[in-house]
GROMACS .gro file of C-alpha atoms in nm:
model
  181
    1VAL     CA    1   4.102   3.460   0.396
    2TYR     CA    2   4.201   3.824   0.419
    3PRO     CA    3   4.046   4.094   0.635
    4GLY     CA    4   3.725   4.198   0.472
    5GLU     CA    5   3.727   3.906   0.218
    6ILE     CA    6   3.438   3.696   0.187
    7VAL     CA    7   3.520   3.316   0.086
    8GLY     CA    8   3.234   3.076  -0.043
    9VAL     CA    9   3.281   2.724   0.027
   10VAL     CA   10   3.066   2.473  -0.190
   11GLY     CA   11   3.065   2.113  -0.241
   12LYS     CA   12   2.851   1.803  -0.229
   13ASN     CA   13   2.678   1.679   0.095
   14GLY     CA   14   2.917   1.506   0.311
   15CYS     CA   15   3.234   1.636   0.163
   16GLY     CA   16   3.345   1.810   0.483
   17LYS     CA   17   3.230   2.160   0.463
   18SER     CA   18   3.058   2.184   0.801
   19THR     CA   19   3.362   2.004   0.955
   20LEU     CA   20   3.582   2.267   0.806
   21ALA     CA   21   3.356   2.538   0.949
   22ARG     CA   22   3.374   2.381   1.284
   23THR     CA   23   3.743   2.329   1.265
   24LEU     CA   24   3.821   2.689   1.165
   25CYS     CA   25   3.628   2.851   1.467
   26GLY     CA   26   3.782   2.604   1.707
   27LEU     CA   27   3.462   2.376   1.796
   28GLN     CA   28   3.657   2.094   1.654
   29LYS     CA   29   4.014   1.986   1.653
   30GLU     CA   30   4.175   1.945   1.306
   31LEU     CA   31   4.272   1.582   1.214
   32ARG     CA   32   4.572   1.690   1.014
   33GLY     CA   33   4.719   1.991   0.893
   34GLU     CA   34   4.710   2.324   1.080
   35VAL     CA   35   4.504   2.635   1.098
   36LEU     CA   36   4.718   2.969   1.041
   37TYR     CA   37   4.617   3.311   1.151
   38LYS     CA   38   4.851   3.580   1.041
   39ASN     CA   39   5.122   3.339   0.946
   40SER     CA   40   5.130   3.165   1.297
   41MET     CA   41   4.952   2.823   1.401
   42VAL     CA   42   4.649   2.899   1.622
   43PRO     CA   43   4.541   2.613   1.870
   44SER     CA   44   4.160   2.557   1.863
   45LYS     CA   45   4.118   2.720   2.220
   46ARG     CA   46   4.256   3.074   2.057
   47ARG     CA   47   4.028   3.034   1.732
   48ILE     CA   48   3.716   3.026   1.956
   49ARG     CA   49   3.788   3.391   2.080
   50LYS     CA   50   3.874   3.495   1.739
   51ALA     CA   51   3.600   3.334   1.506
   52TYR     CA   52   3.235   3.301   1.548
   53LEU     CA   53   3.020   3.029   1.370
   54VAL     CA   54   2.657   3.063   1.267
   55MET     CA   55   2.538   2.710   1.255
   56GLN     CA   56   2.281   2.551   1.012
   57ASP     CA   57   2.038   2.507   1.292
   58PRO     CA   58   2.000   2.835   1.487
   59ASP     CA   59   1.815   2.651   1.761
   60TYR     CA   60   2.154   2.572   1.909
   61GLN     CA   61   2.251   2.943   1.925
   62LEU     CA   62   1.971   3.112   2.062
   63PHE     CA   63   1.939   3.126   2.459
   64THR     CA   64   1.746   3.453   2.577
   65ASP     CA   65   1.392   3.563   2.616
   66SER     CA   66   1.369   3.815   2.312
   67VAL     CA   67   1.537   3.861   1.982
   68TYR     CA   68   1.651   4.211   2.099
   69GLN     CA   69   1.826   4.044   2.434
   70GLU     CA   70   1.999   3.798   2.208
   71LEU     CA   71   2.164   4.088   1.984
   72LEU     CA   72   2.232   4.272   2.308
   73LEU     CA   73   2.409   3.945   2.440
   74ALA     CA   74   2.636   3.992   2.130
   75LEU     CA   75   2.758   4.318   2.265
   76SER     CA   76   2.836   4.198   2.632
   77ASP     CA   77   3.191   4.134   2.573
   78GLN     CA   78   3.264   4.450   2.388
   79LYS     CA   79   3.407   4.795   2.508
   80ASP     CA   80   3.171   4.971   2.276
   81LYS     CA   81   2.819   4.865   2.370
   82ASP     CA   82   2.641   5.086   2.125
   83GLU     CA   83   2.290   4.952   2.129
   84LYS     CA   84   2.194   5.166   1.827
   85ARG     CA   85   2.384   4.889   1.647
   86ILE     CA   86   2.121   4.656   1.746
   87ASP     CA   87   1.835   4.869   1.592
   88ASP     CA   88   2.011   4.913   1.292
   89ILE     CA   89   2.065   4.523   1.251
   90LEU     CA   90   1.703   4.463   1.346
   91ASP     CA   91   1.596   4.694   1.082
   92GLU     CA   92   1.839   4.567   0.802
   93LEU     CA   93   1.723   4.206   0.868
   94ASN     CA   94   1.349   4.304   0.882
   95LEU     CA   95   1.321   4.183   1.246
   96THR     CA   96   1.226   4.500   1.421
   97ILE     CA   97   0.871   4.394   1.469
   98TYR     CA   98   1.003   4.061   1.620
   99LYS     CA   99   1.241   4.223   1.873
  100GLU     CA  100   1.042   4.150   2.195
  101ARG     CA  101   0.931   3.788   2.085
  102HIS     CA  102   1.112   3.496   2.217
  103PRO     CA  103   1.341   3.336   1.960
  104MET     CA  104   1.176   3.006   1.988
  105SER     CA  105   0.854   3.148   1.876
  106LEU     CA  106   1.002   3.260   1.540
  107SER     CA  107   0.995   3.087   1.201
  108GLY     CA  108   1.297   2.913   1.090
  109GLY     CA  109   1.404   3.204   0.868
  110GLN     CA  110   1.355   3.465   1.135
  111LYS     CA  111   1.572   3.253   1.378
  112GLN     CA  112   1.835   3.235   1.116
  113ARG     CA  113   1.838   3.601   1.064
  114THR     CA  114   1.865   3.655   1.435
  115ALA     CA  115   2.140   3.432   1.445
  116ILE     CA  116   2.317   3.616   1.162
  117GLY     CA  117   2.261   3.958   1.338
  118VAL     CA  118   2.422   3.817   1.657
  119ALA     CA  119   2.720   3.738   1.416
  120ALA     CA  120   2.718   4.081   1.271
  121LEU     CA  121   2.731   4.231   1.623
  122ARG     CA  122   3.000   4.013   1.744
  123ASP     CA  123   3.359   4.150   1.791
  124ALA     CA  124   3.503   3.842   1.597
  125GLU     CA  125   3.789   3.894   1.328
  126VAL     CA  126   3.647   3.587   1.147
  127LEU     CA  127   3.283   3.505   1.077
  128ILE     CA  128   3.177   3.174   0.964
  129PHE     CA  129   2.825   3.090   0.825
  130ASP     CA  130   2.723   2.739   0.786
  131GLU     CA  131   2.442   2.739   0.514
  132PRO     CA  132   2.302   3.100   0.617
  133THR     CA  133   2.040   3.098   0.353
  134SER     CA  134   1.896   2.746   0.403
  135ALA     CA  135   1.573   2.859   0.586
  136LEU     CA  136   1.510   3.191   0.396
  137ASP     CA  137   1.267   3.287   0.145
  138PRO     CA  138   1.430   3.419  -0.180
  139GLU     CA  139   1.355   3.780  -0.077
  140LEU     CA  140   1.521   3.755   0.257
  141VAL     CA  141   1.849   3.622   0.090
  142GLY     CA  142   1.909   3.983  -0.037
  143GLU     CA  143   1.885   4.133   0.326
  144VAL     CA  144   2.117   3.871   0.449
  145LEU     CA  145   2.347   3.942   0.141
  146SER     CA  146   2.350   4.319   0.241
  147VAL     CA  147   2.441   4.261   0.589
  148ILE     CA  148   2.714   4.026   0.506
  149ARG     CA  149   2.862   4.274   0.259
  150LYS     CA  150   2.829   4.554   0.534
  151VAL     CA  151   3.035   4.353   0.800
  152ALA     CA  152   3.295   4.257   0.552
  153ALA     CA  153   3.330   4.615   0.456
  154GLU     CA  154   3.432   4.681   0.805
  155GLY     CA  155   3.726   4.441   0.770
  156VAL     CA  156   3.572   4.127   0.899
  157SER     CA  157   3.683   3.790   0.697
  158MET     CA  158   3.417   3.564   0.622
  159VAL     CA  159   3.376   3.222   0.548
  160ILE     CA  160   3.031   3.099   0.383
  161VAL     CA  161   2.946   2.742   0.339
  162THR     CA  162   2.636   2.692   0.102
  163HIS     CA  163   2.516   2.437  -0.136
  164GLU     CA  164   2.366   2.740  -0.355
  165MET     CA  165   2.625   2.825  -0.614
  166ASN     CA  166   2.425   3.134  -0.719
  167PHE     CA  167   2.465   3.281  -0.360
  168ALA     CA  168   2.816   3.194  -0.353
  169ARG     CA  169   2.884   3.362  -0.661
  170GLU     CA  170   2.690   3.679  -0.550
  171VAL     CA  171   2.838   3.711  -0.203
  172ALA     CA  172   3.203   3.573  -0.232
  173ASP     CA  173   3.505   3.725  -0.345
  174ARG     CA  174   3.636   3.380  -0.393
  175VAL     CA  175   3.480   3.036  -0.423
  176LEU     CA  176   3.633   2.719  -0.297
  177PHE     CA  177   3.515   2.381  -0.409
  178MET     CA  178   3.550   2.087  -0.166
  179GLU     CA  179   3.557   1.726  -0.266
  180ASN     CA  180   3.637   1.423  -0.043
  181GLY     CA  181   3.726   1.624   0.265
   0.00000   0.00000   0.00000
């Protein structure tokens, strides 16, 4: 995956797409093969710092007392803590009216968009999305697509695991088909 490239990963249930996502970001050690970054093997502990995963179920990724605090937390380890970026992301993902709400009080789609907003603000070189549109209404998919394209234009590499072939075609520069792991 090249800088700024969006790669879609599609395949049947159980073929290994989510396992690949967890392995690429270092949450799971590879069983065989190696993960390379800039032509060098990267151990899982280093991948955790370079990549960020938005999981299928955002409940596992939301920790703070408000949507705004969730996005602010994404900026905590960055030198440039430009909070205006938070307002921009809230606006782009149609979350501004929810910024003071507790993340657990949101709908599934609102939680998913919050997790995507956090990913967009992270200082990761690779963003990995596992089914980013699974909890979204069709009209909100376009908003997520817009944010993904904007972040990719800033040079961030992305891997998007999805069952939705039309979404993969729409968002990805390249689509990989997985079968039997």
